[in-house]
């Protein structure tokens, strides 16, 4: 069940939404609600139908693959650069993985039928959403290679760098146990890596709160996958979409 926020309006920082022309943003805003993202909350379940698309403004959502042994591993993560529910654009009406909030935040939520109305009304909306979906597929490809080829230290550092990027340098809550589930690593392995990063001065870690103190130093522990994934970002791919007319589609 969605938890709607009773707080005052919060900043709209989702890059997919901000890329839309003003008319499309207004159209969507009238049909969206704001909700909190609570760490540990399950948003979608694998192969279950979903009715909403979720556009995070703050926080991180992981799409997880669960295996019979009870372990899970992250397929991809979504922050302010994207949205959850992209499979609906490809004609799917069920979730392809379990979507779980990993870092608290808030998001805009829209019913799929309203999103489809926006797609039919504004050619640019479909263009922007498809460009993000293509970027997400590119990230998936990079993550497959990263998880196969790189060390635990590199993978933990890469994930923390992406989290720091999405949280705009702010501290964030993330336990070592959660990180071990995200990356499919043993809890002891994650603890060893975090201790190494803490001693180096790259991060500060206390009672589940992580702060990236030296971004450049943390990058030195990471693999090149961070930079490659960061390069597959929406703004660079969206130039032609911004030039699209925002008049209603015929």
mmCIF file of C-alpha atoms in Angstrom:
data_model
loop_
_atom_site.group_PDB
_atom_site.id
_atom_site.type_symbol
_atom_site.label_atom_id
_atom_site.label_comp_id
_atom_site.label_asym_id
_atom_site.label_seq_id
_atom_site.Cartn_x
_atom_site.Cartn_y
_atom_site.Cartn_z
ATOM 1 C CA UNK A 1 0.000 0.000 0.000
ATOM 2 C CA UNK A 2 1.281 3.458 -0.886
ATOM 3 C CA UNK A 3 2.059 5.797 1.991
ATOM 4 C CA UNK A 4 1.161 9.314 1.004
ATOM 5 C CA UNK A 5 3.099 12.161 2.558
ATOM 6 C CA UNK A 6 1.216 14.712 4.660
ATOM 7 C CA UNK A 7 4.153 17.119 4.617
ATOM 8 C CA UNK A 8 4.419 20.391 2.721
ATOM 9 C CA UNK A 9 5.273 20.142 -1.001
ATOM 10 C CA UNK A 10 8.806 18.872 -1.557
ATOM 11 C CA UNK A 11 11.223 19.747 -4.368
ATOM 12 C CA UNK A 12 10.707 18.009 -7.710
ATOM 13 C CA UNK A 13 14.205 16.767 -8.446
ATOM 14 C CA UNK A 14 13.504 13.643 -10.507
ATOM 15 C CA UNK A 15 15.468 14.131 -13.717
ATOM 16 C CA UNK A 16 13.000 12.294 -15.935
ATOM 17 C CA UNK A 17 10.181 14.605 -14.841
ATOM 18 C CA UNK A 18 12.346 17.738 -14.980
ATOM 19 C CA UNK A 19 13.326 16.907 -18.554
ATOM 20 C CA UNK A 20 9.698 17.099 -19.701
ATOM 21 C CA UNK A 21 8.519 20.361 -21.302
ATOM 22 C CA UNK A 22 6.435 22.592 -18.973
ATOM 23 C CA UNK A 23 3.082 21.601 -20.472
ATOM 24 C CA UNK A 24 3.807 17.919 -19.956
ATOM 25 C CA UNK A 25 5.067 18.545 -16.411
ATOM 26 C CA UNK A 26 1.844 20.379 -15.568
ATOM 27 C CA UNK A 27 -0.255 17.581 -17.055
ATOM 28 C CA UNK A 28 1.593 14.962 -15.012
ATOM 29 C CA UNK A 29 1.680 17.004 -11.804
ATOM 30 C CA UNK A 30 -2.119 17.192 -11.720
ATOM 31 C CA UNK A 31 -2.291 13.402 -11.777
ATOM 32 C CA UNK A 32 0.571 12.599 -9.402
ATOM 33 C CA UNK A 33 0.677 12.170 -5.658
ATOM 34 C CA UNK A 34 3.712 12.388 -3.385
ATOM 35 C CA UNK A 35 4.629 9.463 -1.171
ATOM 36 C CA UNK A 36 7.383 8.583 1.243
ATOM 37 C CA UNK A 37 9.912 5.880 0.444
ATOM 38 C CA UNK A 38 10.598 3.872 3.590
ATOM 39 C CA UNK A 39 13.712 1.699 3.789
ATOM 40 C CA UNK A 40 12.825 -1.987 3.534
ATOM 41 C CA UNK A 41 9.436 -1.328 1.949
ATOM 42 C CA UNK A 42 8.488 -3.600 -0.946
ATOM 43 C CA UNK A 43 7.008 -1.592 -3.812
ATOM 44 C CA UNK A 44 6.557 -4.346 -6.410
ATOM 45 C CA UNK A 45 6.730 -8.128 -6.149
ATOM 46 C CA UNK A 46 8.101 -10.372 -8.894
ATOM 47 C CA UNK A 47 5.457 -11.378 -11.445
ATOM 48 C CA UNK A 48 2.775 -9.444 -9.577
ATOM 49 C CA UNK A 49 0.741 -6.865 -11.514
ATOM 50 C CA UNK A 50 1.461 -3.235 -10.738
ATOM 51 C CA UNK A 51 -0.734 -0.200 -11.290
ATOM 52 C CA UNK A 52 1.614 2.718 -10.680
ATOM 53 C CA UNK A 53 4.900 4.179 -11.878
ATOM 54 C CA UNK A 54 7.169 5.655 -9.201
ATOM 55 C CA UNK A 55 9.527 8.595 -9.839
ATOM 56 C CA UNK A 56 11.981 9.047 -6.920
ATOM 57 C CA UNK A 57 13.098 12.544 -5.986
ATOM 58 C CA UNK A 58 15.242 11.312 -3.140
ATOM 59 C CA UNK A 59 16.185 7.819 -2.006
ATOM 60 C CA UNK A 60 17.157 4.630 -3.812
ATOM 61 C CA UNK A 61 15.081 1.676 -4.993
ATOM 62 C CA UNK A 62 16.638 -1.702 -5.798
ATOM 63 C CA UNK A 63 15.123 -4.220 -8.191
ATOM 64 C CA UNK A 64 16.156 -7.577 -6.740
ATOM 65 C CA UNK A 65 16.349 -11.131 -8.003
ATOM 66 C CA UNK A 66 15.444 -13.703 -5.354
ATOM 67 C CA UNK A 67 16.883 -17.216 -5.519
ATOM 68 C CA UNK A 68 15.717 -20.450 -3.942
ATOM 69 C CA UNK A 69 18.422 -20.385 -1.276
ATOM 70 C CA UNK A 70 16.814 -17.303 0.213
ATOM 71 C CA UNK A 71 19.496 -14.932 -0.990
ATOM 72 C CA UNK A 72 18.808 -11.945 -3.191
ATOM 73 C CA UNK A 73 20.975 -9.813 -5.437
ATOM 74 C CA UNK A 74 20.375 -6.457 -7.031
ATOM 75 C CA UNK A 75 19.617 -6.365 -10.742
ATOM 76 C CA UNK A 76 19.605 -2.587 -10.932
ATOM 77 C CA UNK A 77 19.004 0.438 -8.712
ATOM 78 C CA UNK A 78 16.905 3.518 -9.369
ATOM 79 C CA UNK A 79 17.270 7.004 -7.936
ATOM 80 C CA UNK A 80 16.346 10.522 -8.958
ATOM 81 C CA UNK A 81 17.617 9.834 -12.483
ATOM 82 C CA UNK A 82 14.825 7.411 -13.326
ATOM 83 C CA UNK A 83 11.570 5.709 -12.452
ATOM 84 C CA UNK A 84 10.255 2.318 -11.387
ATOM 85 C CA UNK A 85 7.680 0.629 -13.583
ATOM 86 C CA UNK A 86 9.454 1.027 -16.907
ATOM 87 C CA UNK A 87 8.376 -2.459 -18.069
ATOM 88 C CA UNK A 88 4.892 -1.034 -18.600
ATOM 89 C CA UNK A 89 6.330 0.881 -21.571
ATOM 90 C CA UNK A 90 7.312 -2.425 -23.120
ATOM 91 C CA UNK A 91 3.823 -3.841 -22.875
ATOM 92 C CA UNK A 92 4.312 -5.691 -19.583
ATOM 93 C CA UNK A 93 1.817 -5.481 -16.744
ATOM 94 C CA UNK A 94 3.787 -7.408 -14.111
ATOM 95 C CA UNK A 95 6.998 -6.602 -12.265
ATOM 96 C CA UNK A 96 10.161 -8.346 -13.476
ATOM 97 C CA UNK A 97 11.755 -8.226 -10.030
ATOM 98 C CA UNK A 98 11.077 -7.369 -6.412
ATOM 99 C CA UNK A 99 11.440 -3.606 -5.994
ATOM 100 C CA UNK A 100 12.564 -2.616 -2.497
ATOM 101 C CA UNK A 101 13.412 0.784 -1.010
ATOM 102 C CA UNK A 102 17.040 0.681 0.164
ATOM 103 C CA UNK A 103 17.513 4.312 1.186
ATOM 104 C CA UNK A 104 14.712 6.508 2.540
ATOM 105 C CA UNK A 105 13.310 9.327 0.458
ATOM 106 C CA UNK A 106 10.169 10.393 -1.337
ATOM 107 C CA UNK A 107 8.699 10.020 -4.798
ATOM 108 C CA UNK A 108 5.925 11.054 -7.165
ATOM 109 C CA UNK A 109 3.470 8.294 -8.007
ATOM 110 C CA UNK A 110 1.175 8.147 -11.020
ATOM 111 C CA UNK A 111 -1.306 5.510 -12.097
ATOM 112 C CA UNK A 112 -0.264 3.720 -15.261
ATOM 113 C CA UNK A 113 -3.500 4.680 -17.002
ATOM 114 C CA UNK A 114 -2.714 8.358 -16.362
ATOM 115 C CA UNK A 115 0.866 7.892 -17.538
ATOM 116 C CA UNK A 116 -0.418 6.251 -20.704
ATOM 117 C CA UNK A 117 -2.718 9.228 -21.236
ATOM 118 C CA UNK A 118 0.307 11.532 -20.977
ATOM 119 C CA UNK A 119 2.200 9.364 -23.476
ATOM 120 C CA UNK A 120 -0.728 9.618 -25.913
ATOM 121 C CA UNK A 121 -1.039 13.383 -25.397
ATOM 122 C CA UNK A 122 2.626 14.414 -25.548
ATOM 123 C CA UNK A 123 5.061 12.817 -27.983
ATOM 124 C CA UNK A 124 7.993 13.970 -25.843
ATOM 125 C CA UNK A 125 6.817 11.972 -22.822
ATOM 126 C CA UNK A 126 7.183 8.647 -24.611
ATOM 127 C CA UNK A 127 10.554 9.768 -26.006
ATOM 128 C CA UNK A 128 11.931 10.700 -22.583
ATOM 129 C CA UNK A 129 10.649 7.553 -20.896
ATOM 130 C CA UNK A 130 12.058 5.309 -23.609
ATOM 131 C CA UNK A 131 15.426 7.063 -23.488
ATOM 132 C CA UNK A 132 15.628 6.388 -19.767
ATOM 133 C CA UNK A 133 14.580 2.774 -20.281
ATOM 134 C CA UNK A 134 17.366 2.367 -22.840
ATOM 135 C CA UNK A 135 19.864 3.887 -20.406
ATOM 136 C CA UNK A 136 18.669 1.484 -17.720
ATOM 137 C CA UNK A 137 19.275 -1.491 -20.022
ATOM 138 C CA UNK A 138 22.803 -0.165 -20.586
ATOM 139 C CA UNK A 139 23.336 -0.050 -16.824
ATOM 140 C CA UNK A 140 22.088 -3.617 -16.516
ATOM 141 C CA UNK A 141 24.691 -4.762 -19.031
ATOM 142 C CA UNK A 142 27.465 -2.996 -17.154
ATOM 143 C CA UNK A 143 26.353 -4.469 -13.833
ATOM 144 C CA UNK A 144 26.380 -8.005 -15.208
ATOM 145 C CA UNK A 145 30.024 -7.536 -16.153
ATOM 146 C CA UNK A 146 30.881 -5.802 -12.875
ATOM 147 C CA UNK A 147 29.358 -8.527 -10.705
ATOM 148 C CA UNK A 148 31.217 -11.196 -12.675
ATOM 149 C CA UNK A 149 34.649 -9.637 -12.952
ATOM 150 C CA UNK A 150 35.332 -7.297 -10.054
ATOM 151 C CA UNK A 151 36.285 -7.730 -6.431
ATOM 152 C CA UNK A 152 34.055 -7.173 -3.412
ATOM 153 C CA UNK A 153 35.948 -3.981 -2.569
ATOM 154 C CA UNK A 154 35.394 -2.592 -6.068
ATOM 155 C CA UNK A 155 31.708 -3.492 -6.089
ATOM 156 C CA UNK A 156 30.991 -2.060 -2.632
ATOM 157 C CA UNK A 157 32.862 1.135 -3.518
ATOM 158 C CA UNK A 158 31.012 1.418 -6.828
ATOM 159 C CA UNK A 159 27.625 1.070 -5.133
ATOM 160 C CA UNK A 160 28.488 3.643 -2.465
ATOM 161 C CA UNK A 161 29.671 6.069 -5.143
ATOM 162 C CA UNK A 162 26.385 5.756 -7.016
ATOM 163 C CA UNK A 163 24.458 6.223 -3.770
ATOM 164 C CA UNK A 164 26.495 9.332 -2.999
ATOM 165 C CA UNK A 165 25.798 10.683 -6.493
ATOM 166 C CA UNK A 166 22.058 10.135 -6.119
ATOM 167 C CA UNK A 167 21.913 11.575 -2.610
ATOM 168 C CA UNK A 168 23.909 14.625 -3.765
ATOM 169 C CA UNK A 169 26.620 14.092 -1.195
ATOM 170 C CA UNK A 170 24.275 13.823 1.788
ATOM 171 C CA UNK A 171 24.652 11.229 4.528
ATOM 172 C CA UNK A 172 22.414 8.197 4.095
ATOM 173 C CA UNK A 173 21.209 5.263 6.169
ATOM 174 C CA UNK A 174 22.402 1.860 4.961
ATOM 175 C CA UNK A 175 23.335 -1.161 7.062
ATOM 176 C CA UNK A 176 26.104 -3.562 6.117
ATOM 177 C CA UNK A 177 23.558 -6.381 6.116
ATOM 178 C CA UNK A 178 21.437 -4.530 3.546
ATOM 179 C CA UNK A 179 24.487 -3.893 1.395
ATOM 180 C CA UNK A 180 25.406 -7.575 1.540
ATOM 181 C CA UNK A 181 21.938 -8.505 0.242
ATOM 182 C CA UNK A 182 22.120 -5.891 -2.505
ATOM 183 C CA UNK A 183 25.463 -7.148 -3.811
ATOM 184 C CA UNK A 184 25.037 -10.838 -3.054
ATOM 185 C CA UNK A 185 28.064 -10.821 -0.739
ATOM 186 C CA UNK A 186 28.621 -12.363 2.694
ATOM 187 C CA UNK A 187 27.967 -10.020 5.596
ATOM 188 C CA UNK A 188 31.514 -10.602 6.873
ATOM 189 C CA UNK A 189 32.934 -9.630 3.472
ATOM 190 C CA UNK A 190 31.026 -6.353 3.434
ATOM 191 C CA UNK A 191 32.139 -5.643 7.008
ATOM 192 C CA UNK A 192 35.787 -6.154 6.023
ATOM 193 C CA UNK A 193 35.460 -3.852 3.006
ATOM 194 C CA UNK A 194 33.710 -1.128 5.008
ATOM 195 C CA UNK A 195 36.425 -1.305 7.660
ATOM 196 C CA UNK A 196 39.044 -0.863 4.935
ATOM 197 C CA UNK A 197 37.224 2.150 3.483
ATOM 198 C CA UNK A 198 36.728 3.613 6.962
ATOM 199 C CA UNK A 199 40.404 3.292 7.877
ATOM 200 C CA UNK A 200 41.450 4.862 4.568
ATOM 201 C CA UNK A 201 39.342 7.942 5.252
ATOM 202 C CA UNK A 202 37.142 7.430 2.197
ATOM 203 C CA UNK A 203 33.951 7.064 4.250
ATOM 204 C CA UNK A 204 32.602 7.538 7.747
ATOM 205 C CA UNK A 205 30.316 4.799 9.049
ATOM 206 C CA UNK A 206 28.480 4.966 12.354
ATOM 207 C CA UNK A 207 25.313 3.175 13.454
ATOM 208 C CA UNK A 208 24.140 2.565 9.907
ATOM 209 C CA UNK A 209 24.826 6.106 8.678
ATOM 210 C CA UNK A 210 27.319 6.393 5.816
ATOM 211 C CA UNK A 211 29.089 9.575 4.747
ATOM 212 C CA UNK A 212 31.421 9.738 1.779
ATOM 213 C CA UNK A 213 34.297 11.894 3.028
ATOM 214 C CA UNK A 214 36.643 11.654 0.037
ATOM 215 C CA UNK A 215 34.932 10.943 -3.255
ATOM 216 C CA UNK A 216 38.205 10.735 -5.196
ATOM 217 C CA UNK A 217 39.678 8.275 -2.705
ATOM 218 C CA UNK A 218 36.561 6.118 -2.828
ATOM 219 C CA UNK A 219 36.787 6.141 -6.628
ATOM 220 C CA UNK A 220 40.315 4.752 -6.348
ATOM 221 C CA UNK A 221 38.872 1.672 -4.598
ATOM 222 C CA UNK A 222 36.121 1.299 -7.183
ATOM 223 C CA UNK A 223 36.216 -0.187 -10.670
ATOM 224 C CA UNK A 224 35.679 1.777 -13.878
ATOM 225 C CA UNK A 225 32.080 0.585 -13.929
ATOM 226 C CA UNK A 226 31.056 3.577 -11.819
ATOM 227 C CA UNK A 227 32.207 5.998 -14.495
ATOM 228 C CA UNK A 228 30.742 3.943 -17.334
ATOM 229 C CA UNK A 229 27.368 3.677 -15.627
ATOM 230 C CA UNK A 230 27.405 7.346 -14.657
ATOM 231 C CA UNK A 231 28.041 8.209 -18.309
ATOM 232 C CA UNK A 232 24.836 6.421 -19.315
ATOM 233 C CA UNK A 233 22.787 9.240 -17.905
ATOM 234 C CA UNK A 234 19.535 10.775 -19.043
ATOM 235 C CA UNK A 235 20.610 14.393 -19.692
ATOM 236 C CA UNK A 236 23.235 13.438 -22.296
ATOM 237 C CA UNK A 237 20.782 11.297 -24.209
ATOM 238 C CA UNK A 238 17.868 13.676 -24.020
ATOM 239 C CA UNK A 239 19.028 16.504 -26.263
ATOM 240 C CA UNK A 240 16.871 15.506 -29.217
ATOM 241 C CA UNK A 241 13.883 14.847 -26.974
ATOM 242 C CA UNK A 242 13.918 18.411 -25.670
ATOM 243 C CA UNK A 243 13.488 19.630 -29.230
ATOM 244 C CA UNK A 244 10.354 17.557 -29.746
ATOM 245 C CA UNK A 245 7.127 19.459 -29.979
ATOM 246 C CA UNK A 246 5.047 19.343 -26.824
ATOM 247 C CA UNK A 247 1.813 19.791 -28.692
ATOM 248 C CA UNK A 248 -0.723 16.981 -28.193
ATOM 249 C CA UNK A 249 -0.043 14.062 -30.497
ATOM 250 C CA UNK A 250 -2.377 13.645 -33.381
#
